[in-house]
CSV table of C-alpha atoms in Angstrom, one decimal:
chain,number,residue,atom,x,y,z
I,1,UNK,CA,227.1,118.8,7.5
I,2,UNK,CA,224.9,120.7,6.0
I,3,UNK,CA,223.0,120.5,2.4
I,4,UNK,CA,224.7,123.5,0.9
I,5,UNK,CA,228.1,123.1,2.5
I,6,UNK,CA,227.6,119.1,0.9
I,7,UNK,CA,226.8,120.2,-2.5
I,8,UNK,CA,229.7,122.3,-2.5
I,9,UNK,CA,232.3,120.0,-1.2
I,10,UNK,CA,231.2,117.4,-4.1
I,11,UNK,CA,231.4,120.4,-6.3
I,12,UNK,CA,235.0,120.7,-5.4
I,13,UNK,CA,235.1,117.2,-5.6
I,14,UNK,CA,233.9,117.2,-9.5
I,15,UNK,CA,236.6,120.1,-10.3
I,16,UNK,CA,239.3,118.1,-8.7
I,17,UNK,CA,238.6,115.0,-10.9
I,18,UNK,CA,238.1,116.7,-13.9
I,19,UNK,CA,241.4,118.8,-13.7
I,20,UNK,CA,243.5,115.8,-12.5
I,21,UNK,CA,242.1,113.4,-14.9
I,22,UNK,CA,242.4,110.6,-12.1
I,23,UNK,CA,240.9,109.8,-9.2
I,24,UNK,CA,244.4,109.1,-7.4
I,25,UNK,CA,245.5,113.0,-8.9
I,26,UNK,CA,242.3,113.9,-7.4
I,27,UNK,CA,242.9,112.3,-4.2
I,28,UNK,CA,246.3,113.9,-3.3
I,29,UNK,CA,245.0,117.0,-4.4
I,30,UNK,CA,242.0,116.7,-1.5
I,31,UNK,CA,244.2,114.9,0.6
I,32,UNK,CA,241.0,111.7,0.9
I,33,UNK,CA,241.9,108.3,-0.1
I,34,UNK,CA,241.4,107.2,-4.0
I,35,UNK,CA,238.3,104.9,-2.9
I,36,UNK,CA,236.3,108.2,-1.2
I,37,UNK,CA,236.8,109.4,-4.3
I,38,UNK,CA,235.3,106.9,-6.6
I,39,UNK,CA,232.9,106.2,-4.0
I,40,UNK,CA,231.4,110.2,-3.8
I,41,UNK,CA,232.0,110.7,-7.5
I,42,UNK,CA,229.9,107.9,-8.5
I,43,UNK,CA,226.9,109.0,-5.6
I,44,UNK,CA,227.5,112.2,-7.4
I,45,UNK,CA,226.6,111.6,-10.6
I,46,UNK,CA,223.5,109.5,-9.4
I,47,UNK,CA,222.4,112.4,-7.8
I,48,UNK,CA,222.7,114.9,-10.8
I,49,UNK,CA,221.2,111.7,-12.8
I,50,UNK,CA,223.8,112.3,-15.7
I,51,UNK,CA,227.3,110.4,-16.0
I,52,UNK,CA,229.7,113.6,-16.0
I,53,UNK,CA,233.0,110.7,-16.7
I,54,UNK,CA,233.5,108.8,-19.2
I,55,UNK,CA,236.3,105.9,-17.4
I,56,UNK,CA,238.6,105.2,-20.0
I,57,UNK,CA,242.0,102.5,-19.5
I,58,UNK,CA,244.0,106.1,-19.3
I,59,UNK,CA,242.2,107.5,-16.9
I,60,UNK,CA,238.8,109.9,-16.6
I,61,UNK,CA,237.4,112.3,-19.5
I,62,UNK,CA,234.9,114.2,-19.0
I,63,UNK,CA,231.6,114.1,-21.4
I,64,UNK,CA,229.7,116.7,-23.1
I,65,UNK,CA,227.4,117.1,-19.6
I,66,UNK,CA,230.9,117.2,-17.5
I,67,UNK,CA,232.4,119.5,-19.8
I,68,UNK,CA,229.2,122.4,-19.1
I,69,UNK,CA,229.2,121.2,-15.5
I,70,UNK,CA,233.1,122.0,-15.5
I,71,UNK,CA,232.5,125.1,-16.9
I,72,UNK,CA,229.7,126.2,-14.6
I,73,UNK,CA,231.5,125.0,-11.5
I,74,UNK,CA,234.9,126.9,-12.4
I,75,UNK,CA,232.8,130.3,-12.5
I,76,UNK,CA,231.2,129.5,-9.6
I,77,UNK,CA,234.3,128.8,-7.7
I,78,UNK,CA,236.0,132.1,-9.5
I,79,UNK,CA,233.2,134.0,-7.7
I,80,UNK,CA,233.3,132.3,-4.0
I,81,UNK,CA,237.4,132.8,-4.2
I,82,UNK,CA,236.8,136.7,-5.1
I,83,UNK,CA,234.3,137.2,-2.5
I,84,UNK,CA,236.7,135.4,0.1
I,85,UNK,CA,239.5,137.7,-0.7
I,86,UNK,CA,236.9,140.6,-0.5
I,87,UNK,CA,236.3,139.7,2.7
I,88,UNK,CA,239.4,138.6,4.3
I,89,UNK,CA,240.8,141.6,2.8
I,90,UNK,CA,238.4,143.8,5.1
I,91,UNK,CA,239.9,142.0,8.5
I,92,UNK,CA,241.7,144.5,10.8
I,93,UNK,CA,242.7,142.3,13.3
I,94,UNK,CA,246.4,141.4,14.0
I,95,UNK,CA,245.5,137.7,14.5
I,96,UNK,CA,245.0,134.9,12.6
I,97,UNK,CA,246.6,132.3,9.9
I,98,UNK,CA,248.9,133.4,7.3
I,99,UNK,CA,249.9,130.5,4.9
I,100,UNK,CA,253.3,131.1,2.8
I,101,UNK,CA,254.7,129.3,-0.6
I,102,UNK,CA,258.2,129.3,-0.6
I,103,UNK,CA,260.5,127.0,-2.2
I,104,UNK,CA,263.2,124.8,-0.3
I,105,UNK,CA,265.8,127.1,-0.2
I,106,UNK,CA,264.2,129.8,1.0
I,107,UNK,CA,262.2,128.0,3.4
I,108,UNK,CA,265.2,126.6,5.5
I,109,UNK,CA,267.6,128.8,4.2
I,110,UNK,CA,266.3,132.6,4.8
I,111,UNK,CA,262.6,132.5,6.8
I,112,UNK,CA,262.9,130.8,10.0
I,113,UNK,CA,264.9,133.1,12.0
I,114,UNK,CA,262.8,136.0,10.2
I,115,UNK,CA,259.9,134.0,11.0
I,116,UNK,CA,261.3,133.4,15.0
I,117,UNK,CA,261.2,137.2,15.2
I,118,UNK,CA,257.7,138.0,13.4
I,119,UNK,CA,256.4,135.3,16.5
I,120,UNK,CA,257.8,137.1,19.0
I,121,UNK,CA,256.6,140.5,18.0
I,122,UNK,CA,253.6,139.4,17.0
I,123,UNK,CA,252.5,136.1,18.6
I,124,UNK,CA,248.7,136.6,17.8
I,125,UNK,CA,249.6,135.8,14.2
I,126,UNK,CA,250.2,131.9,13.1
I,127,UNK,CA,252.2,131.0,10.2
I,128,UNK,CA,251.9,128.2,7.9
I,129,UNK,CA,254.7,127.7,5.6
I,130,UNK,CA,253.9,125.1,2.3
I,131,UNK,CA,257.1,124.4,0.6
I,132,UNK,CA,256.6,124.0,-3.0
I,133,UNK,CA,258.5,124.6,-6.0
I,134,UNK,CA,255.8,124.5,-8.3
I,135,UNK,CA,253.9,128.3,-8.2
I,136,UNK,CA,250.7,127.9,-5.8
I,137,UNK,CA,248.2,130.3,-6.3
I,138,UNK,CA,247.2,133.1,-4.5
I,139,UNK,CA,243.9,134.0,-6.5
I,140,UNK,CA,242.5,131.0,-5.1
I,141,UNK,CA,243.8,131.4,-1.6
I,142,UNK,CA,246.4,128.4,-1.9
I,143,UNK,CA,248.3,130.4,0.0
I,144,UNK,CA,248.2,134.0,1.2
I,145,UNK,CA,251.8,135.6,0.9
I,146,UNK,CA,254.5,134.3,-1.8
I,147,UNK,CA,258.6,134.8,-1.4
I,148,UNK,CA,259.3,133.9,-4.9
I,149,UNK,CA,262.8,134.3,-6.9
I,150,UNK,CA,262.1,135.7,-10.2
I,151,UNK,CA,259.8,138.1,-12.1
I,152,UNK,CA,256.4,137.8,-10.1
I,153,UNK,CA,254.2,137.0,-13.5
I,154,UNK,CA,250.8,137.6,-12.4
I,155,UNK,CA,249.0,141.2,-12.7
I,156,UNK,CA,246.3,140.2,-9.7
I,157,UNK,CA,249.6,140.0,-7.3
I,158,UNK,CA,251.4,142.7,-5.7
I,159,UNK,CA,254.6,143.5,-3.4
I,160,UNK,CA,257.8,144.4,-3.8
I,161,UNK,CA,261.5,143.6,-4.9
I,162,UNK,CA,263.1,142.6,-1.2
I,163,UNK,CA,266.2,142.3,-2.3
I,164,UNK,CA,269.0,139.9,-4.4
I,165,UNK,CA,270.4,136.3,-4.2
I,166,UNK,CA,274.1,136.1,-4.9
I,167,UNK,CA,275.2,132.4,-6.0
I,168,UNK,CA,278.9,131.5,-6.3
I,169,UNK,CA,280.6,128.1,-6.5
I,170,UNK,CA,281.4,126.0,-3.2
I,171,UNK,CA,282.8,122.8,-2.5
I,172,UNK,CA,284.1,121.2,0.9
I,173,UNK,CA,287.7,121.8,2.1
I,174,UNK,CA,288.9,118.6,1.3
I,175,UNK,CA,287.5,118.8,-2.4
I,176,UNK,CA,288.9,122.1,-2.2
I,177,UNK,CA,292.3,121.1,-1.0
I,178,UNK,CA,293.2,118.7,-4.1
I,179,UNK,CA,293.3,121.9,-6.3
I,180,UNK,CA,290.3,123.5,-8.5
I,181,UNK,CA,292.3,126.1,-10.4
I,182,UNK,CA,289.4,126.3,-13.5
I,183,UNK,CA,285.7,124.9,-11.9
I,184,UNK,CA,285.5,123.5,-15.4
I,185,UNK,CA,287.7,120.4,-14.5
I,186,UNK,CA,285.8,119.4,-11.5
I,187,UNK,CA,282.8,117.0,-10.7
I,188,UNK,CA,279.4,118.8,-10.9
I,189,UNK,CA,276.2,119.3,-8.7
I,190,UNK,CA,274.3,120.6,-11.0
I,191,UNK,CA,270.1,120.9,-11.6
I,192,UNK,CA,269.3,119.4,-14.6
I,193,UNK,CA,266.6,121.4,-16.4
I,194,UNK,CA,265.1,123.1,-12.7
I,195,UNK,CA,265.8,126.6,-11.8
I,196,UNK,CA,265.8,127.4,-15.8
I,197,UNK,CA,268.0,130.7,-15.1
I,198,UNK,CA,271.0,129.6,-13.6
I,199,UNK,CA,271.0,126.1,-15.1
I,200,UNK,CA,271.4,127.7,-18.4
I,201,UNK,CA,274.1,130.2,-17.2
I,202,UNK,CA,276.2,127.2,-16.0
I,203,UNK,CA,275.4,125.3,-19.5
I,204,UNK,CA,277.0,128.7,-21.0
I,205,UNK,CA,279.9,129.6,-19.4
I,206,UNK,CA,281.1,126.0,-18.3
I,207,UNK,CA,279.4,123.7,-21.7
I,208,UNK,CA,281.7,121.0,-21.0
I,209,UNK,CA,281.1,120.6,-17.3
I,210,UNK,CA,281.3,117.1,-15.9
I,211,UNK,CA,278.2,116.3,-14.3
I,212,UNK,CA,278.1,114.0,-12.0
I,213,UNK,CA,274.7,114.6,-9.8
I,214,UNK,CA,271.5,116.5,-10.8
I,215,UNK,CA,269.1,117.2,-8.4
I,216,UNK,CA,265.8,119.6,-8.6
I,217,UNK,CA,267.0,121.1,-5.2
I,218,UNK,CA,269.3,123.9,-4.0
I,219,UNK,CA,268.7,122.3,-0.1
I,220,UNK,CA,270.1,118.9,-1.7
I,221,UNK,CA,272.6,120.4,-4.2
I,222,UNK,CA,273.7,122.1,-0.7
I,223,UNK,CA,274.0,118.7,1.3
I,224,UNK,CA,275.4,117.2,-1.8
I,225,UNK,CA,278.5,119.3,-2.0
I,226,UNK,CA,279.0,119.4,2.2
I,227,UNK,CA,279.1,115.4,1.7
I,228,UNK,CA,282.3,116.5,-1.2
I,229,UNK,CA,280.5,114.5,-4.2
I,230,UNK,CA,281.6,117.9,-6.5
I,231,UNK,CA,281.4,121.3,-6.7
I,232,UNK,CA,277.8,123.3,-6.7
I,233,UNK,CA,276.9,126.6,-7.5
I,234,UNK,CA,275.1,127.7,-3.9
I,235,UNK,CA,273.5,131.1,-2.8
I,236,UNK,CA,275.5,132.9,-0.8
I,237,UNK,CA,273.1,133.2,1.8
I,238,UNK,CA,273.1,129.5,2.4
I,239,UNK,CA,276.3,128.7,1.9
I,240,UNK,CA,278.6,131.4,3.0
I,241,UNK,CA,277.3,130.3,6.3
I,242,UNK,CA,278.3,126.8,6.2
I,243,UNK,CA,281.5,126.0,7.9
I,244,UNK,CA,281.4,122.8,6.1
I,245,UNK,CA,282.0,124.7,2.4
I,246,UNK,CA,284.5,126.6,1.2
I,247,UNK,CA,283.6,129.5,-1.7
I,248,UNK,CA,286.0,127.7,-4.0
I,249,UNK,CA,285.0,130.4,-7.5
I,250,UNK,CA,282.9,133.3,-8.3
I,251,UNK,CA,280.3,133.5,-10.8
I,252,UNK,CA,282.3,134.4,-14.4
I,253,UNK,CA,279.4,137.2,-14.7
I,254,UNK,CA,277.5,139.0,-11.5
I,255,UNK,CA,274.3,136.7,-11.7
I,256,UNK,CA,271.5,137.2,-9.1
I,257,UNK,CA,268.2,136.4,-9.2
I,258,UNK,CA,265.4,138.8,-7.5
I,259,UNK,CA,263.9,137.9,-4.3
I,260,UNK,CA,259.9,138.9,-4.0
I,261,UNK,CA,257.5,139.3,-1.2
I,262,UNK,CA,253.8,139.2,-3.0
I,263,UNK,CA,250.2,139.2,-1.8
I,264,UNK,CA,246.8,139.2,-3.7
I,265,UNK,CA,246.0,142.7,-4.1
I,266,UNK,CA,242.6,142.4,-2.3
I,267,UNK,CA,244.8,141.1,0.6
I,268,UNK,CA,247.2,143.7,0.5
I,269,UNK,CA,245.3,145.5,3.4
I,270,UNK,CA,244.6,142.8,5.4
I,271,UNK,CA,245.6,143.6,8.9
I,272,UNK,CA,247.8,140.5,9.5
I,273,UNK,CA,249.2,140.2,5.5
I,274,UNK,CA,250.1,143.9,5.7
I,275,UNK,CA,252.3,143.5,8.8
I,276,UNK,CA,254.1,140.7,8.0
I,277,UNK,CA,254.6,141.6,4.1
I,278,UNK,CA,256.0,145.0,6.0
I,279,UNK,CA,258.3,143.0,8.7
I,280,UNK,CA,259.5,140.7,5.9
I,281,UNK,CA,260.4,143.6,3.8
I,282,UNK,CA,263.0,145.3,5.9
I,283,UNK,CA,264.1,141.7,7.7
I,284,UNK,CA,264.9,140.8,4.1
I,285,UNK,CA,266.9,144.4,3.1
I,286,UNK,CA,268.9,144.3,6.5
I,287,UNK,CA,270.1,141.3,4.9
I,288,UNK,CA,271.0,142.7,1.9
I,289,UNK,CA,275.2,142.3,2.5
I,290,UNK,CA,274.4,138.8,3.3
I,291,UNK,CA,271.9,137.7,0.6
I,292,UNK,CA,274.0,139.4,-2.3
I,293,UNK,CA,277.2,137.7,-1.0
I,294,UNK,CA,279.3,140.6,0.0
I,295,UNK,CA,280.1,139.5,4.0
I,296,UNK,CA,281.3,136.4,5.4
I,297,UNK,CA,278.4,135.0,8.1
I,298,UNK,CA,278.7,134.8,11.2
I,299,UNK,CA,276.3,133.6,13.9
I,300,UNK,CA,273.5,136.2,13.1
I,301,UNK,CA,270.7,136.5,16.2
I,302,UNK,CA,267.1,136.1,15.1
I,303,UNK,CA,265.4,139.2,13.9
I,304,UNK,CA,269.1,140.9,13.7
């Protein structure tokens, strides 16, 4: 390895620590063992001749020298990410990596047969798919394109509104079959304080609601009600589709939540980004009866 590419990975290195507090946080963020770590942070620092940590019982604080080094290093890395979106953005070819952020539910739920098609219409073009609920972002190239539920957030980003999710409330026939006349007097899935929006819709219109699981996921809400531990409120999309649920109850109020397809705006005409930000787009609105809830599924053929 080279001297500047060296410097710069210890550089990353120094960031890592600093932001994590920890050499373990540090560690899953590189994906390196917690003793490369301590072992490279310490040569580090011997290097620069200055101790950038103090190591305290709760962990790693930087000092007055880390603190400027911190700053200097986050404008430095600021600039490298800009002029790597510059560039990439400036690639014409139809080839390459694309690496998504999507959570769970949309990751098993919507992409793959989307995906399947993209592949075989374009097999020059690789796909990567992080599943993540936290928001990775796309300023620093964590990822390149972003299905998201929700108001996008960020002013650097740009896409579009590709169409709606549609939840109701499911539960498996033989739930179903012992009578749920008022979704109020049954056992709950519900999600705790995750996916803010419709956790606090259920809190309102059900306040008494009996739950019984909480879970962070939609995918293990979903498995949760096929295995008939209570009733869940599902997206259509997943669970109209599941011959092991049965839509027991709709919503009291039409609730959807919007489903975006976003890139980095110095992406946006990147060859590869471009054509699959465009495929997505009208895979997605072709799906509109479906996503929104208003057609029983049916085997659907991949890139239908």
């Amino acid at each position: 390895m080279n001297t500047q590419a060296q410097d710069w990975d210890d550089l990353r290195l120094f960031l890592a620590v600093a932001r994590a507090g920890s050499l373990s946080g540090a560690a899953r963020v590189l994906g390196v063992t917690h003793s490369t770590v301590f072992r490279r942070i310490g040569a580090f620092e011997q290097r620069m001749g200055v101790r950038l940590f103090d190591r305290l019982p709760g962990g790693y604080a930087l000092t007055a020298a880390g603190e400027e080094m911190r700053d200097s290093v986050t404008c430095i890395e600021e600039e490298v990410a800009a002029l790597a979106l510059k560039v990439t953005g400036q690639d014409q070819r139809p080839s390459g990596m694309i690496r998504i952020t999507a959570t769970d539910l949309l990751a098993v739920g919507v992409l793959p047969r989307h995906i399947a098609a993209f592949r075989a219409e374009w097999p020059g073009i690789e796909i990567e798919v992080v599943v993540a609920d936290t928001v990775l972002d796309l300023t620093r190239r964590e990822a390149d394109v972003a299905l998201r539920l929700g108001n996008p957030g960020q002013e650097t980003l740009v896409g579009r509104r590709v169409g709606r999710l549609a939840f109701a409330i499911y539960a498996a026939p033989g739930l179903h079959a012992r009578g749920l006349s008022d979704p109020a007097d049954g056992d709950w899935i519900s999600y705790g304080a995750a996916h803010g929006p419709l956790s606090r819709s259920l809190a309102r219109w059900w306040p008494q609601m009996r739950q019984v699981y909480r879970t962070n996921s939609i995918i293990a809400a979903h498995a949760a009600a096929q295995a008939g531990i209570g009733v869940a409120a599902l997206p259509c999309v997943v669970a109209d589709c599941d011959p092991a649920l049965i839509r027991a109850a709709a919503l009291p109020e039409d609730f959807m939540l919007d489903l975006w397809v976003l890139t980095h705006e110095d992406l946006r005409h990147t060859a590869r980004i471009r054509i699959f930000v465009d495929f997505m787009a009208a895979a997605l609105a072709a799906d509109a009866d479906l996503l929104e809830g208003r057609c029983p599924c049916k085997a659907i053929p991949a890139g239908a």
